[in-house]
Amino acid sequence: MNELEFIARLTENLPSNRFVLTGPGDDCAVVENGSPGQLLLLKTDAVVEGVHFDQNTVPEAIGHKALARCLSDIAAMAGRPLHALVTIGFPSNCQFEFIQRIYAGLNTLAAKHDVAVVGGETTASPDRIFISIALLGSVAKGKCPLRSGAKAGDAIFVTGQLGGSIAGKHLDFQPRLAEGRWLAENFPISSMIDLSDGLATDLRRILHASRAGAELLAASIPVSRAAKLRFRTGESKKAPLTAALTDGEDFELLFTVPSSQAVQLLDGWKQQFPELPLSCIGRITSQPGLLLRSSKGLQPVTEHGYIHFA
Amino acid sequence: MNELEFIARLTENLPSNRFVLTGPGDDCAVVENGSPGQLLLLKTDAVVEGVHFDQNTVPEAIGHKALARCLSDIAAMAGRPLHALVTIGFPSNCQFEFIQRIYAGLNTLAAKHDVAVVGGETTASPDRIFISIALLGSVAKGKCPLRSGAKAGDAIFVTGQLGGSIAGKHLDFQPRLAEGRWLAENFPISSMIDLSDGLATDLRRILHASRAGAELLAASIPVSRAAKLRFRTGESKKAPLTAALTDGEDFELLFTVPSSQAVQLLDGWKQQFPELPLSCIGRITSQPGLLLRSSKGLQPVTEHGYIHFA
């Protein structure tokens, strides 16, 4: 059983209630709260020593990453983050200063986005540090792009450059919060997701939820310098394009918009976010499946993104 | 540095924002959400294998306990729980059925209290299982008892019976949700907390937040059968009263109310919750400190409750 099947089975019969608009299966849960014009977003995520960071990781970067991962999910819902709850487990021999520096990294990022850290649970964790963060956010009603809204003909966009995140970006990336909100406020974004497990895997999540397929243009996929460098130096055996398709932890936004809006969106983006590349990488098709158009013609994308559990 | 000092230092300079009414330091955080008449409650908590449960614990009980601990904090704020986010980390050799049964225990308790499980993150945790839960709840404005409102002369009450929870109750306790709401709806509850670290420690939290002292009546403290039995059989060296004062994980409600309301409250309680004992165990004093009145006279309570870290 792989992670996706595992989660699918665990989330089959979860209890719900009348306030839940979107439960598990999107970047965040979306719930009604009686607040006019607003919906609440809920997200939780964890990082574990030896899995998401190691003993040599700068502690401030651990805290940054733990919170940034959750913020990236709020960004993918075009939301505004509000409140964070931070649970941290650590061995009894852990230095106070180390934990304090984890918090410092987390607090700096929280303050930057006006997020209040409203709860701070600590617990013993005999072998290794883990940090679990829950985040509450809000989004304007009618302005929250889900994974399920992509339509045949929609243009597919991605922010930033992809692949090779392990070289450093996975620790210091900036969640695309302002970008996500600007997109949903100004364009009819039909679906959006943040890239945590790789373009191929995360795009498949949109396709699965939207019951659609996609055709990507190999030449349009923005490959990061890190992915190219790691291949050139032999640090990674993945060809740069493969890395861009399958490496995890890019934490960029992947979204779709009716193709009639594509040019206007690109123009507006360049004015609004001149330093962050935005690439149109393909289109949604009614035919299921994920295809890649390159100089070799049209081929199915067989590479899978990073899956946490085998 | 003990756990309380540790947490105090970590939570000194946490970022906040204009929506936060009560940040870290109470049973839940309380935030404004633009919803008329309602406030949001936020709580996170974690259980770790080898600390809060062990390899022989029935998996359903692990799930029950993980959620019940958070629900107990919502109860202490007189709140209604709404939505849970569940992060679970486990080793790769963990059986799917085991995780599924943890969820089953959790889901049963969630459904009982109309709590929606809206997010289900799983992650690798190489050595041991941990479960971190975040809970969102709501409470009526003006009906949320904090730890800080106890006044000299107030009567001190506790639900249930105390001590010896390790004999079993720590795994299958029922959070006092209906009780907490009934109390705040019908009486001017001046402070409330749930007993997680022992009566002596948790009462001190109320006293510290309220800048007050207390005098307890030894004969009125409800000692559990488990605490008596464990002492009689030699399983525990703690005298039953000491166990009731210092054992952790009772998850009963400790609260204060103006003494003029005490008789009416006891009468109303017996009608409303005939099967759950409610005991008036003492009174709040203006003089700081925690004193115990017994046949030996008035003595300071020196025993500390269970502290997670030394």
Coordinates of C-alpha atoms in Angstrom, one line a residue:
Chain A
M1 CA 0.0 0.0 0.0
N2 CA 1.5 3.4 -0.9
E3 CA 0.9 6.6 1.0
L4 CA -1.9 7.8 -1.3
E5 CA -3.8 4.5 -0.9
F6 CA -3.1 4.5 2.8
I7 CA -4.5 8.0 3.3
A8 CA -7.4 7.3 1.1
R9 CA -8.4 4.4 3.3
L10 CA -7.8 6.2 6.6
T11 CA -9.9 9.2 5.4
E12 CA -12.8 7.1 4.0
N13 CA -15.2 7.4 6.9
L14 CA -14.1 10.3 9.0
P15 CA -16.7 12.0 11.0
S16 CA -18.0 15.3 9.6
N17 CA -20.6 18.0 10.5
R18 CA -22.8 20.6 8.9
F19 CA -20.1 23.3 9.0
V20 CA -17.6 21.4 6.8
L21 CA -17.5 22.6 3.2
T22 CA -14.2 20.8 2.2
G23 CA -12.8 18.0 4.4
P24 CA -9.6 16.1 3.9
G25 CA -8.2 15.9 0.4
D26 CA -7.5 19.5 -0.5
D27 CA -4.6 21.7 0.7
C28 CA -6.7 22.9 3.6
A29 CA -10.1 22.1 5.1
V30 CA -12.7 24.8 4.5
V31 CA -15.4 25.3 7.2
E32 CA -18.3 27.7 7.7
N33 CA -18.1 29.8 10.9
G34 CA -21.1 32.1 10.7
S35 CA -18.8 34.9 9.8
P36 CA -20.3 36.9 6.9
G37 CA -18.2 36.8 3.7
Q38 CA -15.5 34.7 5.2
L39 CA -14.7 31.0 5.5
L40 CA -12.1 29.4 7.8
L41 CA -9.2 27.4 6.5
L42 CA -7.6 24.6 8.7
K43 CA -4.3 22.9 8.1
T44 CA -1.9 20.7 10.0
D45 CA 1.5 19.5 9.1
A46 CA 4.5 18.0 10.8
V47 CA 8.3 17.8 10.4
V48 CA 10.4 15.1 11.9
E49 CA 14.1 14.9 12.6
G50 CA 15.8 12.5 10.2
V51 CA 13.0 12.8 7.7
H52 CA 12.4 16.6 7.0
F53 CA 15.6 17.9 8.5
D54 CA 18.7 16.5 10.2
Q55 CA 20.9 17.1 13.2
N56 CA 23.1 19.5 11.2
T57 CA 20.1 21.7 10.2
V58 CA 20.3 25.3 11.5
P59 CA 17.6 25.3 14.2
E60 CA 16.1 28.6 12.9
A61 CA 15.6 26.9 9.5
I62 CA 13.8 24.0 11.2
G63 CA 11.3 26.4 12.7
H64 CA 11.0 28.3 9.4
K65 CA 10.3 25.2 7.4
A66 CA 7.8 23.8 9.9
L67 CA 5.6 26.9 9.6
A68 CA 6.3 27.6 6.0
R69 CA 5.0 24.3 4.9
C70 CA 1.6 25.1 6.5
L71 CA 1.6 28.6 5.2
S72 CA 2.2 27.2 1.7
D73 CA -1.1 25.3 2.0
I74 CA -2.9 28.4 3.0
A75 CA -1.4 30.1 0.0
A76 CA -2.8 27.4 -2.3
M77 CA -6.3 28.2 -1.0
A78 CA -5.7 32.0 -1.6
G79 CA -6.1 32.4 2.1
R80 CA -4.8 34.7 4.8
P81 CA -3.1 32.9 7.7
L82 CA -4.2 34.0 11.2
H83 CA -3.2 31.7 14.1
A84 CA -0.7 28.9 14.6
L85 CA -0.6 26.2 17.3
V86 CA 2.8 24.7 17.7
T87 CA 3.5 21.3 19.2
I88 CA 7.1 20.4 19.7
G89 CA 8.4 17.1 21.0
F90 CA 12.1 16.7 21.9
P91 CA 14.4 14.4 23.9
S92 CA 15.2 15.3 27.5
N93 CA 18.9 16.0 26.6
C94 CA 17.9 18.6 24.1
Q95 CA 19.4 22.0 24.8
F96 CA 17.0 24.8 25.7
E97 CA 18.8 27.1 23.3
F98 CA 18.3 24.8 20.4
I99 CA 14.5 24.7 21.0
Q100 CA 14.5 28.5 21.5
R101 CA 16.2 28.9 18.1
I102 CA 13.7 26.7 16.4
Y103 CA 11.0 29.0 17.8
A104 CA 12.9 32.1 16.8
G105 CA 12.9 30.9 13.1
L106 CA 9.2 30.1 13.3
N107 CA 8.4 33.4 15.1
T108 CA 10.2 35.5 12.5
L109 CA 8.2 34.0 9.7
A110 CA 5.0 34.2 11.7
A111 CA 5.5 37.9 12.4
K112 CA 6.2 38.5 8.8
H113 CA 2.8 37.3 7.8
D114 CA 1.0 38.7 10.9
V115 CA 0.4 35.1 12.2
A116 CA -0.2 34.9 16.0
V117 CA 1.3 31.9 17.7
V118 CA -1.5 31.2 20.2
G119 CA -0.6 27.9 21.6
G120 CA 2.7 26.2 22.5
E121 CA 2.5 22.6 23.6
T122 CA 5.7 20.8 24.4
T123 CA 6.1 17.1 25.1
A124 CA 8.8 14.5 25.6
S125 CA 9.9 12.7 22.4
P126 CA 12.7 10.3 23.5
D127 CA 14.5 9.8 20.2
R128 CA 14.1 12.8 18.0
I129 CA 12.6 16.2 17.6
F130 CA 9.3 16.6 15.9
I131 CA 7.2 19.7 15.3
S132 CA 3.6 19.6 14.4
I133 CA 1.9 22.8 13.5
A134 CA -1.8 23.6 13.0
L135 CA -2.8 26.7 11.2
L136 CA -6.1 28.6 11.1
G137 CA -6.6 31.0 8.2
S138 CA -9.5 32.8 6.5
V139 CA -10.5 33.2 2.9
A140 CA -13.2 35.3 1.2
K141 CA -16.3 33.3 0.2
G142 CA -16.2 32.5 -3.5
K143 CA -12.5 33.2 -3.7
C144 CA -11.0 29.9 -2.6
P145 CA -9.6 27.7 -5.4
L146 CA -10.0 24.0 -4.8
R147 CA -8.2 21.2 -6.5
S148 CA -11.3 20.1 -8.2
G149 CA -12.2 23.0 -10.5
A150 CA -9.8 22.5 -13.5
K151 CA -11.6 22.4 -16.9
A152 CA -10.6 21.1 -20.2
G153 CA -8.8 23.9 -22.1
D154 CA -7.6 25.7 -19.0
A155 CA -4.0 26.9 -19.1
I156 CA -1.7 25.4 -16.4
F157 CA 0.7 27.8 -14.6
V158 CA 3.5 27.3 -12.1
T159 CA 5.4 29.9 -10.1
G160 CA 9.1 29.9 -9.5
Q161 CA 11.6 27.2 -10.7
L162 CA 11.3 23.6 -10.0
G163 CA 13.5 20.7 -8.8
G164 CA 16.6 20.4 -6.7
S165 CA 15.0 21.8 -3.6
I166 CA 17.0 19.5 -1.4
A167 CA 20.1 21.7 -2.2
G168 CA 18.7 24.3 0.2
K169 CA 15.4 25.7 -0.9
H170 CA 13.4 23.1 1.1
L171 CA 14.7 24.9 4.3
D172 CA 14.3 28.6 3.4
F173 CA 11.5 28.8 0.9
Q174 CA 9.0 31.7 1.1
P175 CA 5.4 30.6 1.0
R176 CA 3.5 32.3 -1.9
L177 CA 0.8 33.9 0.2
A178 CA 0.6 37.3 -1.4
E179 CA 0.8 35.6 -4.8
G180 CA -2.1 33.2 -4.0
R181 CA -4.4 35.9 -2.8
W182 CA -3.6 38.2 -5.7
L183 CA -4.3 35.4 -8.2
A184 CA -7.7 34.6 -6.7
E185 CA -8.7 38.2 -6.3
N186 CA -8.0 39.1 -9.9
F187 CA -8.5 36.0 -12.0
P188 CA -11.0 33.1 -12.1
I189 CA -8.5 30.6 -10.9
S190 CA -10.2 27.2 -11.5
S191 CA -7.8 25.1 -9.4
M192 CA -4.7 25.5 -7.3
I193 CA -2.3 23.4 -5.2
D194 CA 1.1 24.0 -3.7
L195 CA 3.9 21.7 -4.9
S196 CA 5.0 19.6 -2.0
D197 CA 5.5 16.2 -3.6
G198 CA 6.7 17.2 -7.1
L199 CA 5.0 18.7 -10.2
A200 CA 3.9 15.3 -11.6
T201 CA 2.4 14.0 -8.4
D202 CA 0.7 17.3 -7.4
L203 CA -0.7 17.9 -10.9
R204 CA -2.1 14.4 -10.8
R205 CA -3.9 15.4 -7.6
I206 CA -5.6 18.3 -9.5
L207 CA -6.4 16.0 -12.4
H208 CA -7.8 13.3 -10.1
A209 CA -10.0 15.8 -8.2
S210 CA -11.1 17.5 -11.5
R211 CA -11.6 14.3 -13.4
A212 CA -9.4 15.6 -16.3
G213 CA -6.1 15.1 -18.0
A214 CA -3.2 17.4 -18.9
E215 CA -0.6 18.0 -21.5
L216 CA 2.6 19.7 -20.4
L217 CA 5.2 21.3 -22.7
A218 CA 8.7 20.1 -21.7
A219 CA 10.3 23.3 -23.0
S220 CA 8.1 25.5 -20.8
I221 CA 8.8 23.8 -17.5
P222 CA 11.0 26.1 -15.4
V223 CA 13.9 24.0 -14.3
S224 CA 15.9 25.4 -11.3
R225 CA 19.6 26.1 -11.4
A226 CA 19.9 23.7 -8.4
A227 CA 18.4 20.8 -10.4
K228 CA 20.8 21.5 -13.4
L229 CA 23.8 21.9 -11.1
R230 CA 23.1 18.7 -9.1
F231 CA 22.9 16.7 -12.4
R232 CA 26.0 18.3 -13.9
T233 CA 28.1 17.6 -10.7
G234 CA 26.8 14.1 -10.4
E235 CA 25.2 14.8 -7.0
S236 CA 21.9 13.6 -8.6
K237 CA 21.3 11.1 -11.4
K238 CA 18.0 12.8 -12.3
A239 CA 18.1 14.7 -15.6
P240 CA 17.1 18.3 -14.8
L241 CA 13.7 18.0 -16.4
T242 CA 12.9 14.8 -14.5
A243 CA 14.0 16.6 -11.3
A244 CA 11.6 19.5 -12.1
L245 CA 8.8 17.0 -12.6
T246 CA 9.5 14.7 -9.7
D247 CA 11.5 16.4 -6.9
G248 CA 9.5 17.2 -3.8
E249 CA 9.4 20.3 -1.6
D250 CA 9.3 23.0 -4.3
F251 CA 6.5 24.8 -2.4
E252 CA 5.6 26.8 -5.5
L253 CA 2.0 27.3 -6.6
L254 CA 0.5 25.2 -9.5
F255 CA -2.8 26.5 -10.8
T256 CA -5.2 26.6 -13.7
V257 CA -7.1 29.4 -15.3
P258 CA -9.3 29.6 -18.4
S259 CA -7.0 30.1 -21.4
S260 CA -8.8 33.3 -22.4
Q261 CA -7.2 34.9 -19.3
A262 CA -3.7 33.5 -19.7
V263 CA -2.1 36.5 -21.4
Q264 CA -3.7 39.1 -19.2
L265 CA -2.6 37.1 -16.1
L266 CA 1.0 36.9 -17.3
D267 CA 1.1 40.6 -17.9
G268 CA -0.5 41.5 -14.6
W269 CA 1.9 39.1 -12.8
K270 CA 5.0 40.7 -14.3
Q271 CA 3.9 44.1 -12.9
Q272 CA 2.9 42.7 -9.5
F273 CA 5.7 40.2 -8.9
P274 CA 8.5 41.1 -11.2
E275 CA 11.1 39.0 -9.4
L276 CA 9.2 35.7 -9.3
P277 CA 8.9 33.8 -12.6
L278 CA 5.5 32.6 -13.7
S279 CA 5.4 29.9 -16.4
C280 CA 2.5 28.6 -18.5
I281 CA 3.5 24.9 -18.8
G282 CA 0.6 23.3 -20.5
R283 CA -3.2 22.8 -20.6
I284 CA -5.9 20.7 -19.1
T285 CA -7.5 18.1 -21.4
S286 CA -10.7 16.2 -21.2
Q287 CA -8.8 13.0 -21.9
P288 CA -7.5 11.6 -18.6
G289 CA -3.8 11.1 -18.1
L290 CA -0.7 13.2 -18.0
L291 CA 1.3 13.7 -21.2
L292 CA 4.5 15.6 -21.9
R293 CA 5.2 17.2 -25.3
S294 CA 8.9 17.4 -26.2
S295 CA 11.1 17.1 -29.2
K296 CA 10.5 13.4 -28.9
G297 CA 6.8 13.9 -29.5
L298 CA 3.9 13.3 -27.0
Q299 CA 4.7 10.8 -24.2
P300 CA 3.0 9.7 -21.0
V301 CA 4.7 11.0 -17.9
T302 CA 5.7 7.8 -16.1
E303 CA 7.9 9.4 -13.4
H304 CA 6.2 9.7 -10.1
G305 CA 6.8 12.5 -7.7
Y306 CA 8.2 11.9 -4.3
I307 CA 6.0 9.6 -2.2
H308 CA 6.7 9.6 1.6
F309 CA 6.0 6.0 2.2
A310 CA 6.6 3.0 0.0
Chain B
M1 CA 14.9 24.4 34.3
N2 CA 11.6 22.7 34.8
E3 CA 8.8 22.4 32.3
L4 CA 6.9 25.5 33.5
E5 CA 10.0 27.7 33.4
F6 CA 10.9 26.3 30.0
I7 CA 7.4 27.0 28.6
A8 CA 7.4 30.5 30.2
R9 CA 10.6 31.4 28.5
L10 CA 9.5 30.0 25.1
T11 CA 6.2 31.8 25.2
E12 CA 7.7 35.2 26.3
N13 CA 7.8 36.9 22.9
L14 CA 5.5 35.0 20.7
P15 CA 4.0 37.0 17.8
S16 CA 0.4 38.0 18.3
N17 CA -2.2 39.9 16.3
R18 CA -5.3 42.0 16.9
F19 CA -7.7 39.0 16.9
V20 CA -6.1 37.3 19.9
L21 CA -8.0 37.7 23.2
T22 CA -6.2 35.0 25.1
G23 CA -2.9 33.5 23.9
P24 CA -0.8 30.8 25.4
G25 CA -1.2 30.2 29.1
D26 CA -4.9 29.1 29.4
D27 CA -6.5 25.8 28.5
C28 CA -7.2 27.1 25.0
A29 CA -6.4 30.2 23.0
V30 CA -9.4 32.5 22.4
V31 CA -9.6 34.5 19.2
E32 CA -12.1 36.8 17.6
N33 CA -13.4 35.8 14.2
G34 CA -15.9 38.5 13.3
S35 CA -18.7 36.0 14.2
P36 CA -21.3 37.8 16.3
G37 CA -21.8 36.3 19.7
Q38 CA -19.1 33.6 19.3
L39 CA -15.4 33.3 19.9
L40 CA -13.1 30.6 18.6
L41 CA -11.1 28.3 20.8
L42 CA -7.9 26.7 19.6
K43 CA -6.0 23.9 21.3
T44 CA -3.2 21.5 20.3
D45 CA -1.9 18.5 22.2
A46 CA 0.2 15.5 21.5
V47 CA 0.6 11.9 22.7
V48 CA 3.9 10.0 22.2
E49 CA 4.5 6.2 22.4
G50 CA 6.4 5.4 25.6
V51 CA 5.3 8.6 27.2
H52 CA 1.5 8.7 27.1
F53 CA 0.9 5.1 26.0
D54 CA 2.9 2.1 25.4
Q55 CA 3.2 -0.8 22.9
N56 CA 0.6 -2.8 24.8
T57 CA -2.1 -0.1 24.7
V58 CA -5.2 -1.0 22.8
P59 CA -4.9 1.1 19.6
E60 CA -8.5 2.4 19.9
A61 CA -7.7 3.7 23.4
I62 CA -4.6 5.6 22.0
G63 CA -6.9 7.4 19.5
H64 CA -9.5 8.0 22.2
K65 CA -6.9 9.5 24.6
A66 CA -5.3 11.7 22.0
L67 CA -8.6 13.4 21.1
A68 CA -10.1 13.3 24.6
R69 CA -7.1 15.3 26.0
C70 CA -7.9 18.2 23.6
L71 CA -11.6 17.9 24.2
S72 CA -11.0 18.2 27.9
D73 CA -9.3 21.6 27.3
I74 CA -12.3 22.8 25.3
A75 CA -14.5 21.6 28.2
A76 CA -12.5 23.8 30.6
M77 CA -13.3 26.8 28.5
A78 CA -17.0 25.8 28.5
G79 CA -16.7 25.4 24.7
R80 CA -18.2 23.3 22.0
P81 CA -15.7 21.4 19.9
L82 CA -16.1 21.7 16.1
H83 CA -13.2 20.5 14.0
A84 CA -10.1 18.4 14.6
L85 CA -6.9 18.1 12.6
V86 CA -5.0 14.9 13.2
T87 CA -1.2 14.5 12.5
I88 CA 0.1 11.0 13.1
G89 CA 3.7 9.9 12.7
F90 CA 4.6 6.2 12.7
P91 CA 7.4 3.9 11.8
S92 CA 7.4 2.3 8.3
N93 CA 7.0 -1.2 9.8
C94 CA 3.7 -0.2 11.5
Q95 CA 0.7 -2.2 10.5
F96 CA -2.0 -0.4 8.6
E97 CA -4.6 -2.1 10.8
F98 CA -3.0 -0.6 13.9
I99 CA -3.2 2.9 12.6
Q100 CA -6.7 2.3 11.4
R101 CA -7.7 1.2 14.8
I102 CA -6.2 4.3 16.4
Y103 CA -8.3 6.3 14.0
A104 CA -11.4 4.2 14.9
G105 CA -11.1 5.1 18.6
L106 CA -10.6 8.7 17.7
N107 CA -13.4 8.8 15.2
T108 CA -15.9 7.2 17.7
L109 CA -15.2 9.9 20.3
A110 CA -15.3 12.7 17.6
A111 CA -18.7 11.5 16.3
K112 CA -20.0 11.4 19.9
H113 CA -19.3 15.1 20.2
D114 CA -20.2 16.1 16.6
V115 CA -16.5 16.9 15.9
A116 CA -15.5 16.8 12.2
V117 CA -12.1 15.4 11.5
V118 CA -11.2 17.7 8.7
G119 CA -7.5 17.0 8.1
G120 CA -5.5 13.9 8.2
E121 CA -1.7 14.3 7.9
T122 CA 0.5 11.3 8.1
T123 CA 4.3 11.4 8.3
A124 CA 7.2 9.0 8.9
S125 CA 8.4 8.8 12.5
P126 CA 11.2 6.2 12.5
D127 CA 11.2 5.1 16.2
R128 CA 7.7 5.5 17.6
I129 CA 4.2 6.6 17.0
F130 CA 3.1 10.1 17.9
I131 CA -0.3 11.8 17.4
S132 CA -0.7 15.5 17.5
I133 CA -4.2 16.9 17.4
A134 CA -5.4 20.4 16.9
L135 CA -8.9 21.3 17.8
L136 CA -11.1 24.2 16.9
G137 CA -14.1 25.0 19.0
S138 CA -16.4 27.9 19.8
V139 CA -17.8 29.5 22.9
A140 CA -20.4 32.1 23.5
K141 CA -18.9 35.6 24.2
G142 CA -18.9 36.4 27.9
K143 CA -19.3 32.7 28.8
C144 CA -15.7 31.5 28.7
P145 CA -14.1 31.0 32.1
L146 CA -10.4 31.7 32.1
R147 CA -7.9 30.7 34.7
S148 CA -7.5 34.3 35.9
G149 CA -10.9 35.1 37.3
A150 CA -10.8 33.4 40.8
K151 CA -11.6 35.9 43.6
A152 CA -11.0 35.6 47.4
G153 CA -14.0 33.9 49.0
D154 CA -14.9 31.9 45.9
A155 CA -15.7 28.2 46.5
I156 CA -13.5 25.7 44.8
F157 CA -15.2 22.7 43.1
V158 CA -13.9 19.6 41.4
T159 CA -15.8 17.0 39.3
G160 CA -15.4 13.2 39.6
Q161 CA -12.8 11.5 41.8
L162 CA -9.1 12.1 41.7
G163 CA -5.8 10.1 41.7
G164 CA -4.7 6.7 40.3
S165 CA -5.7 7.5 36.7
I166 CA -2.7 5.4 35.5
A167 CA -4.7 2.3 36.5
G168 CA -6.9 2.9 33.5
K169 CA -8.8 6.1 33.5
H170 CA -6.0 8.0 31.6
L171 CA -6.9 5.9 28.6
D172 CA -10.7 5.9 28.6
F173 CA -11.8 9.1 30.4
Q174 CA -14.7 11.1 29.1
P175 CA -14.1 14.8 28.6
R176 CA -16.5 16.9 30.6
L177 CA -17.9 18.9 27.7
A178 CA -21.6 19.0 28.6
E179 CA -20.7 19.7 32.2
G180 CA -18.4 22.6 31.4
R181 CA -21.0 24.3 29.2
W182 CA -23.8 23.7 31.7
L183 CA -21.7 25.3 34.4
A184 CA -20.9 28.4 32.4
E185 CA -24.4 28.8 31.1
N186 CA -26.0 28.6 34.5
F187 CA -23.5 30.0 37.0
P188 CA -21.0 32.8 37.2
I189 CA -18.0 30.5 37.0
S190 CA -15.0 32.7 37.9
S191 CA -12.3 30.4 36.7
M192 CA -11.9 26.9 35.3
I193 CA -9.2 24.4 34.3
D194 CA -9.0 20.7 33.4
L195 CA -6.9 18.5 35.6
S196 CA -4.1 17.2 33.5
D197 CA -1.1 17.5 35.8
G198 CA -2.7 16.9 39.2
L199 CA -5.0 19.0 41.5
A200 CA -2.1 20.7 43.3
T201 CA -0.3 21.8 40.2
D202 CA -3.4 22.8 38.2
L203 CA -5.0 24.7 41.1
R204 CA -1.7 26.5 41.4
R205 CA -2.1 27.6 37.8
I206 CA -5.5 29.1 38.7
L207 CA -3.9 30.8 41.8
H208 CA -1.0 32.1 39.8
A209 CA -3.2 33.5 37.0
S210 CA -5.7 34.9 39.5
R211 CA -3.0 36.3 41.9
A212 CA -4.7 34.5 44.8
G213 CA -4.2 31.6 47.3
A214 CA -6.4 28.7 48.4
E215 CA -7.3 26.6 51.3
L216 CA -8.4 23.0 50.7
L217 CA -10.3 20.7 53.0
A218 CA -8.6 17.4 53.1
A219 CA -11.7 15.5 54.1
S220 CA -13.6 17.0 51.1
I221 CA -11.1 16.0 48.4
P222 CA -12.7 13.1 46.4
V223 CA -10.2 10.3 46.3
S224 CA -10.7 7.7 43.6
R225 CA -11.0 3.9 44.4
A226 CA -8.1 3.4 42.1
A227 CA -5.8 5.6 44.2
K228 CA -6.9 3.8 47.4
L229 CA -6.5 0.3 45.8
R230 CA -3.1 1.1 44.4
F231 CA -1.9 2.2 47.9
R232 CA -3.4 -0.8 49.6
T233 CA -1.8 -3.3 47.2
G234 CA 1.5 -1.6 47.3
E235 CA 1.4 -0.7 43.6
S236 CA 1.9 2.9 44.6
K237 CA 3.7 4.3 47.6
K238 CA 1.5 7.5 47.5
A239 CA -1.0 7.8 50.3
P240 CA -4.5 8.1 48.6
L241 CA -4.9 11.8 49.5
T242 CA -1.4 12.5 48.1
A243 CA -2.3 10.7 44.9
A244 CA -5.5 12.7 44.6
L245 CA -3.5 15.9 45.0
T246 CA -0.6 15.1 42.7
D247 CA -1.4 12.3 40.2
G248 CA -1.7 13.5 36.6
E249 CA -4.3 12.8 33.9
D250 CA -7.5 13.0 36.0
F251 CA -9.1 15.2 33.3
E252 CA -11.8 16.4 35.6
L253 CA -12.9 20.0 35.8
L254 CA -11.6 22.3 38.6
F255 CA -13.5 25.6 38.9
T256 CA -14.4 28.4 41.2
V257 CA -17.7 30.2 41.7
P258 CA -18.8 32.9 44.2
S259 CA -19.6 31.1 47.5
S260 CA -23.1 32.6 47.5
Q261 CA -23.8 30.3 44.5
A262 CA -22.3 27.1 45.9
V263 CA -25.4 25.5 47.3
Q264 CA -27.6 26.3 44.3
L265 CA -24.9 24.9 42.0
L266 CA -24.6 21.6 44.0
D267 CA -28.4 21.2 43.9
G268 CA -28.6 21.9 40.2
W269 CA -25.7 19.7 39.4
K270 CA -27.2 16.7 41.2
Q271 CA -30.3 17.0 39.0
Q272 CA -28.4 17.5 35.8
F273 CA -25.5 15.1 36.3
P274 CA -26.7 12.6 38.9
E275 CA -24.0 10.1 38.1
L276 CA -20.9 12.3 38.3
P277 CA -19.8 13.5 41.8
L278 CA -19.2 17.2 42.3
S279 CA -17.2 18.2 45.4
C280 CA -16.7 21.6 47.1
I281 CA -13.1 21.2 48.2
G282 CA -12.2 24.6 49.6
R283 CA -12.1 28.3 49.0
I284 CA -9.9 31.0 47.4
T285 CA -8.0 33.3 49.7
S286 CA -6.5 36.7 49.2
Q287 CA -3.3 35.4 50.9
P288 CA -1.1 33.7 48.3
G289 CA -0.1 30.0 48.7
L290 CA -1.9 26.7 48.8
L291 CA -2.9 25.3 52.2
L292 CA -4.5 22.1 53.3
R293 CA -6.8 21.8 56.3
S294 CA -6.9 18.4 57.9
S295 CA -7.0 16.8 61.3
K296 CA -3.4 17.9 61.7
G297 CA -4.4 21.5 61.3
L298 CA -3.5 23.9 58.4
Q299 CA -0.4 22.9 56.4
P300 CA 1.2 24.2 53.2
V301 CA 0.8 21.8 50.3
T302 CA 4.3 20.9 49.4
E303 CA 3.6 18.0 47.0
H304 CA 3.9 19.0 43.4
G305 CA 1.8 17.5 40.6
Y306 CA 3.3 15.6 37.8
I307 CA 5.8 17.6 35.8
H308 CA 6.6 16.3 32.3
F309 CA 10.2 17.3 32.2
A310 CA 12.7 17.5 35.0

